[in-house]
Short mmCIF file of C-alpha atoms in Angstrom, two decimals:
data_model
loop_
_atom_site.label_atom_id
_atom_site.label_comp_id
_atom_site.label_asym_id
_atom_site.label_seq_id
_atom_site.Cartn_x
_atom_site.Cartn_y
_atom_site.Cartn_z
CA GLY L 1 126.61 152.35 84.36
CA ALA L 2 126.20 154.31 81.17
CA VAL L 3 122.79 155.56 80.06
CA VAL L 4 121.03 154.67 76.83
CA SER L 5 117.79 156.44 76.00
CA GLN L 6 115.19 154.84 73.74
CA HIS L 7 112.16 156.67 72.41
CA PRO L 8 109.25 156.20 72.20
CA SER L 9 108.51 153.72 74.93
CA ARG L 10 105.25 152.76 73.33
CA VAL L 11 103.74 153.33 69.91
CA ILE L 12 100.49 152.27 68.33
CA CYS L 13 100.14 152.63 64.58
CA LYS L 14 97.90 151.59 61.74
CA SER L 15 98.86 148.82 59.38
CA GLY L 16 100.83 150.12 56.41
CA THR L 17 102.40 153.08 58.19
CA SER L 18 106.06 153.47 59.15
CA VAL L 19 107.38 153.90 62.65
CA LYS L 20 110.76 155.28 63.74
CA ILE L 21 112.42 154.33 67.02
CA GLU L 22 115.40 156.30 68.32
CA CYS L 23 118.28 155.06 70.44
CA ARG L 24 120.72 157.52 72.03
CA SER L 25 123.80 157.01 74.13
CA LEU L 26 123.69 159.91 76.59
CA ASP L 27 127.10 159.90 78.25
CA PHE L 28 129.37 158.07 75.85
CA GLN L 29 130.04 157.79 72.15
CA ALA L 30 128.92 154.50 70.69
CA THR L 31 130.43 153.43 67.39
CA THR L 32 128.33 150.28 67.61
CA MET L 33 124.70 149.88 68.54
CA PHE L 34 122.47 146.83 68.40
CA TRP L 35 118.78 146.30 67.74
CA TYR L 36 116.89 143.39 69.29
CA ARG L 37 113.40 142.06 69.17
CA GLN L 38 111.88 140.27 72.13
CA PHE L 39 108.76 138.13 72.19
CA PRO L 40 106.84 137.61 75.45
CA LYS L 41 108.76 135.51 77.97
CA LYS L 42 111.52 134.88 75.44
CA SER L 43 115.12 135.89 75.10
CA LEU L 44 116.42 138.77 73.04
CA MET L 45 116.79 138.11 69.34
CA LEU L 46 119.45 140.19 67.63
CA MET L 47 118.13 141.84 64.51
CA ALA L 48 121.09 143.92 63.38
CA THR L 49 124.35 145.54 64.32
CA SER L 50 124.58 149.23 63.60
CA ASN L 51 127.94 150.88 63.03
CA GLU L 52 128.34 154.63 62.81
CA GLY L 53 128.90 155.84 59.28
CA SER L 54 128.38 152.49 57.58
CA LYS L 55 125.60 150.13 56.61
CA ALA L 56 124.06 147.97 59.28
CA THR L 57 124.74 144.25 59.40
CA TYR L 58 121.53 142.26 59.56
CA GLU L 59 121.09 138.83 61.07
CA GLN L 60 119.86 136.00 58.93
CA GLY L 61 116.14 136.15 58.32
CA VAL L 62 115.76 139.85 59.12
CA GLU L 63 114.47 141.89 56.19
CA LYS L 64 116.69 144.92 55.75
CA ASP L 65 114.09 146.71 53.63
CA LYS L 66 111.49 146.22 56.34
CA PHE L 67 113.71 147.28 59.23
CA LEU L 68 115.77 150.28 58.16
CA ILE L 69 118.63 151.21 60.43
CA ASN L 70 120.53 154.48 60.36
CA HIS L 71 123.49 155.29 62.60
CA ALA L 72 124.28 158.82 61.53
CA SER L 73 126.17 159.95 64.59
CA LEU L 74 128.18 158.50 67.45
CA THR L 75 125.26 158.92 69.81
CA LEU L 76 122.19 158.12 67.72
CA SER L 77 120.86 155.10 65.88
CA THR L 78 117.35 154.79 64.51
CA LEU L 79 115.23 151.81 63.55
CA THR L 80 112.39 152.40 61.12
CA VAL L 81 109.78 149.71 60.71
CA THR L 82 108.45 150.34 57.22
CA SER L 83 104.92 149.47 56.13
CA ALA L 84 104.23 147.91 59.50
CA HIS L 85 101.85 144.96 59.79
CA PRO L 86 100.31 143.30 62.84
CA GLU L 87 102.99 140.59 62.80
CA ASP L 88 105.59 143.32 63.42
CA SER L 89 103.99 144.03 66.79
CA SER L 90 106.64 143.30 69.36
CA PHE L 91 109.03 144.70 71.93
CA TYR L 92 112.11 146.28 70.36
CA ILE L 93 115.23 147.00 72.42
CA CYS L 94 118.38 148.85 71.48
CA SER L 95 121.78 148.70 73.11
CA ALA L 96 125.04 150.56 72.71
CA SER L 97 128.58 149.36 73.23
CA ASP L 98 130.66 151.63 75.43
CA PRO L 99 134.23 151.58 74.07
CA GLY L 100 135.44 153.18 77.28
CA ALA L 101 134.13 150.20 79.22
CA LYS L 102 135.50 147.31 77.16
CA ASN L 103 132.48 147.47 74.86
CA ILE L 104 130.01 146.49 77.53
CA GLN L 105 126.48 146.76 76.14
CA TYR L 106 124.08 149.11 77.87
CA PHE L 107 120.43 148.85 77.01
CA GLY L 108 117.58 151.22 76.31
CA ALA L 109 114.26 150.73 78.07
CA GLY L 110 112.63 149.27 74.98
CA THR L 111 109.74 150.20 72.70
CA ARG L 112 106.48 148.34 72.59
CA LEU L 113 105.09 148.49 69.07
CA SER L 114 101.46 147.62 68.43
CA VAL L 115 100.27 147.57 64.84
CA LEU L 116 96.50 147.63 64.38
CA ALA M 1 128.85 129.36 66.74
CA GLN M 2 128.67 129.74 70.46
CA THR M 3 125.57 128.64 72.36
CA VAL M 4 124.45 129.59 75.83
CA THR M 5 122.17 127.29 77.82
CA GLN M 6 120.10 128.16 80.83
CA SER M 7 118.33 124.98 81.88
CA GLN M 8 116.13 126.45 84.59
CA PRO M 9 113.06 128.26 83.21
CA GLU M 10 112.05 129.40 86.70
CA MET M 11 113.53 129.48 90.19
CA SER M 12 111.72 130.41 93.37
CA VAL M 13 113.44 131.74 96.49
CA GLN M 14 112.29 133.13 99.81
CA GLU M 15 113.34 136.55 100.94
CA ALA M 16 116.75 136.57 102.64
CA GLU M 17 117.59 133.16 101.20
CA THR M 18 120.11 132.28 98.49
CA VAL M 19 119.42 131.10 94.97
CA THR M 20 121.81 129.89 92.29
CA LEU M 21 121.12 130.16 88.58
CA SER M 22 122.95 127.89 86.19
CA CYS M 23 124.44 128.74 82.83
CA THR M 24 126.59 126.66 80.52
CA TYR M 25 128.08 127.66 77.21
CA ASP M 26 129.73 126.04 74.28
CA THR M 27 132.79 127.61 72.70
CA SER M 28 136.13 126.65 71.25
CA GLU M 29 137.61 130.04 72.12
CA SER M 30 139.80 130.80 75.09
CA ASP M 31 139.27 134.53 75.40
CA TYR M 32 135.79 135.85 76.02
CA TYR M 33 133.47 137.67 78.40
CA LEU M 34 130.49 136.32 80.28
CA PHE M 35 127.65 138.43 81.65
CA TRP M 36 124.52 138.20 83.70
CA TYR M 37 121.79 140.68 82.83
CA LYS M 38 118.60 141.21 84.77
CA GLN M 39 115.27 142.16 83.17
CA PRO M 40 112.66 143.18 85.76
CA PRO M 41 108.97 143.68 84.91
CA SER M 42 109.83 147.14 83.53
CA ARG M 43 111.76 145.20 80.84
CA GLN M 44 114.83 147.43 81.24
CA MET M 45 117.91 145.24 80.80
CA ILE M 46 120.38 145.84 83.62
CA LEU M 47 123.93 144.53 83.79
CA VAL M 48 124.36 142.55 86.99
CA ILE M 49 127.88 141.18 86.75
CA ARG M 50 130.58 140.32 84.24
CA GLN M 51 133.50 137.93 84.12
CA GLU M 52 136.56 137.96 81.90
CA ALA M 53 137.60 134.46 80.95
CA TYR M 54 141.30 135.04 81.56
CA LYS M 55 140.63 135.99 85.17
CA GLN M 56 140.50 133.04 87.51
CA GLN M 57 138.96 134.99 90.36
CA ASN M 58 135.19 134.88 90.45
CA ALA M 59 133.48 138.24 90.03
CA THR M 60 131.41 139.67 92.88
CA GLU M 61 129.03 142.62 93.01
CA ASN M 62 127.51 143.11 96.45
CA ARG M 63 124.97 140.26 96.91
CA PHE M 64 125.68 138.82 93.46
CA SER M 65 128.54 136.48 92.80
CA VAL M 66 129.48 134.01 90.10
CA ASN M 67 131.06 130.59 90.05
CA PHE M 68 133.09 130.51 86.86
CA GLN M 69 134.37 127.08 85.89
CA LYS M 70 136.22 127.57 82.61
CA ALA M 71 137.06 123.96 81.94
CA ALA M 72 133.47 122.92 82.54
CA LYS M 73 132.19 125.95 80.59
CA SER M 74 129.92 126.83 83.45
CA PHE M 75 129.00 130.28 84.76
CA SER M 76 126.46 130.22 87.58
CA LEU M 77 125.05 133.24 89.40
CA LYS M 78 124.44 133.25 93.12
CA ILE M 79 122.05 135.77 94.63
CA SER M 80 122.50 136.03 98.38
CA ASP M 81 120.07 137.55 100.87
CA SER M 82 117.39 137.70 98.18
CA GLN M 83 115.15 140.75 98.10
CA LEU M 84 111.78 141.33 96.51
CA GLY M 85 113.46 143.66 94.03
CA ASP M 86 115.52 140.76 92.72
CA ALA M 87 112.44 139.28 91.07
CA ALA M 88 113.19 139.38 87.36
CA MET M 89 114.23 137.40 84.32
CA TYR M 90 117.93 136.74 84.38
CA PHE M 91 119.87 136.22 81.17
CA CYS M 92 123.32 134.76 80.84
CA ALA M 93 125.32 136.09 77.88
CA TYR M 94 128.57 135.28 76.08
CA ARG M 95 130.77 137.62 74.11
CA SER M 96 133.81 136.65 72.11
CA ARG M 97 136.94 138.77 72.32
CA ILE M 98 138.41 137.11 69.25
CA THR M 99 135.82 136.83 66.53
CA ASP M 100 133.77 139.89 67.34
CA SER M 101 135.26 143.23 68.27
CA TRP M 102 131.91 144.96 68.18
CA GLY M 103 130.67 143.40 71.38
CA LYS M 104 127.92 141.17 69.97
CA LEU M 105 126.22 139.13 72.70
CA GLN M 106 124.86 135.60 72.59
CA PHE M 107 122.04 135.23 75.13
CA GLY M 108 120.63 132.24 76.93
CA ALA M 109 116.89 131.60 77.14
CA GLY M 110 116.60 133.20 80.56
CA THR M 111 115.60 132.12 84.07
CA GLN M 112 112.65 133.73 85.82
CA VAL M 113 113.41 134.38 89.49
CA VAL M 114 110.41 134.57 91.80
CA VAL M 115 110.98 135.96 95.29
CA THR M 116 108.42 135.08 97.95
CA PRO M 117 108.00 137.01 101.22
#
């Protein structure tokens, strides 16, 4: 299957700082990428849908000013957690839809964020 | 809105044996995709198998096969000849082909598969 790279895999930051997570599709162009949050032993919760060249669409209850998403190119989307607090500590996963494969979603390896 | 239900929080299977994971979904649509994803301890989500609703034939990928019952809205996954590497959380997912062209997925709660030697 297609490869999606997510970086960093783990980040520890102080409360009040901002953290950027990158998601890249390595062997296909993704007009649509997704950002999820996953709590321990739970399913994936969709946070937002990121479309290249336009504003992201956020799911209900997700603060768009807290979780800034930028999809500036067909291979890169970024999620910035602004003014992070301990309650933002979680596992964040990105995915990208491969238009050449009927928009199957391929996933990054995830980022574990710990806010002290 | 569509919902996906996985009623088995955990399933245990011995090596070389077969295990079946259940998944049901609720939709009024006729055209959609169904998927099984695997999330091992590394937490990397891996696509296991997919099924297009308009295809009557059940999808198969090596030791993984599905039993797709469209009228019953059921999509179970069978893992044959289970291996230790199959131990993971398995998620069933639904994707509309009508209301969402972006490929948005609706996930079930997941089933943890434990493989014993």
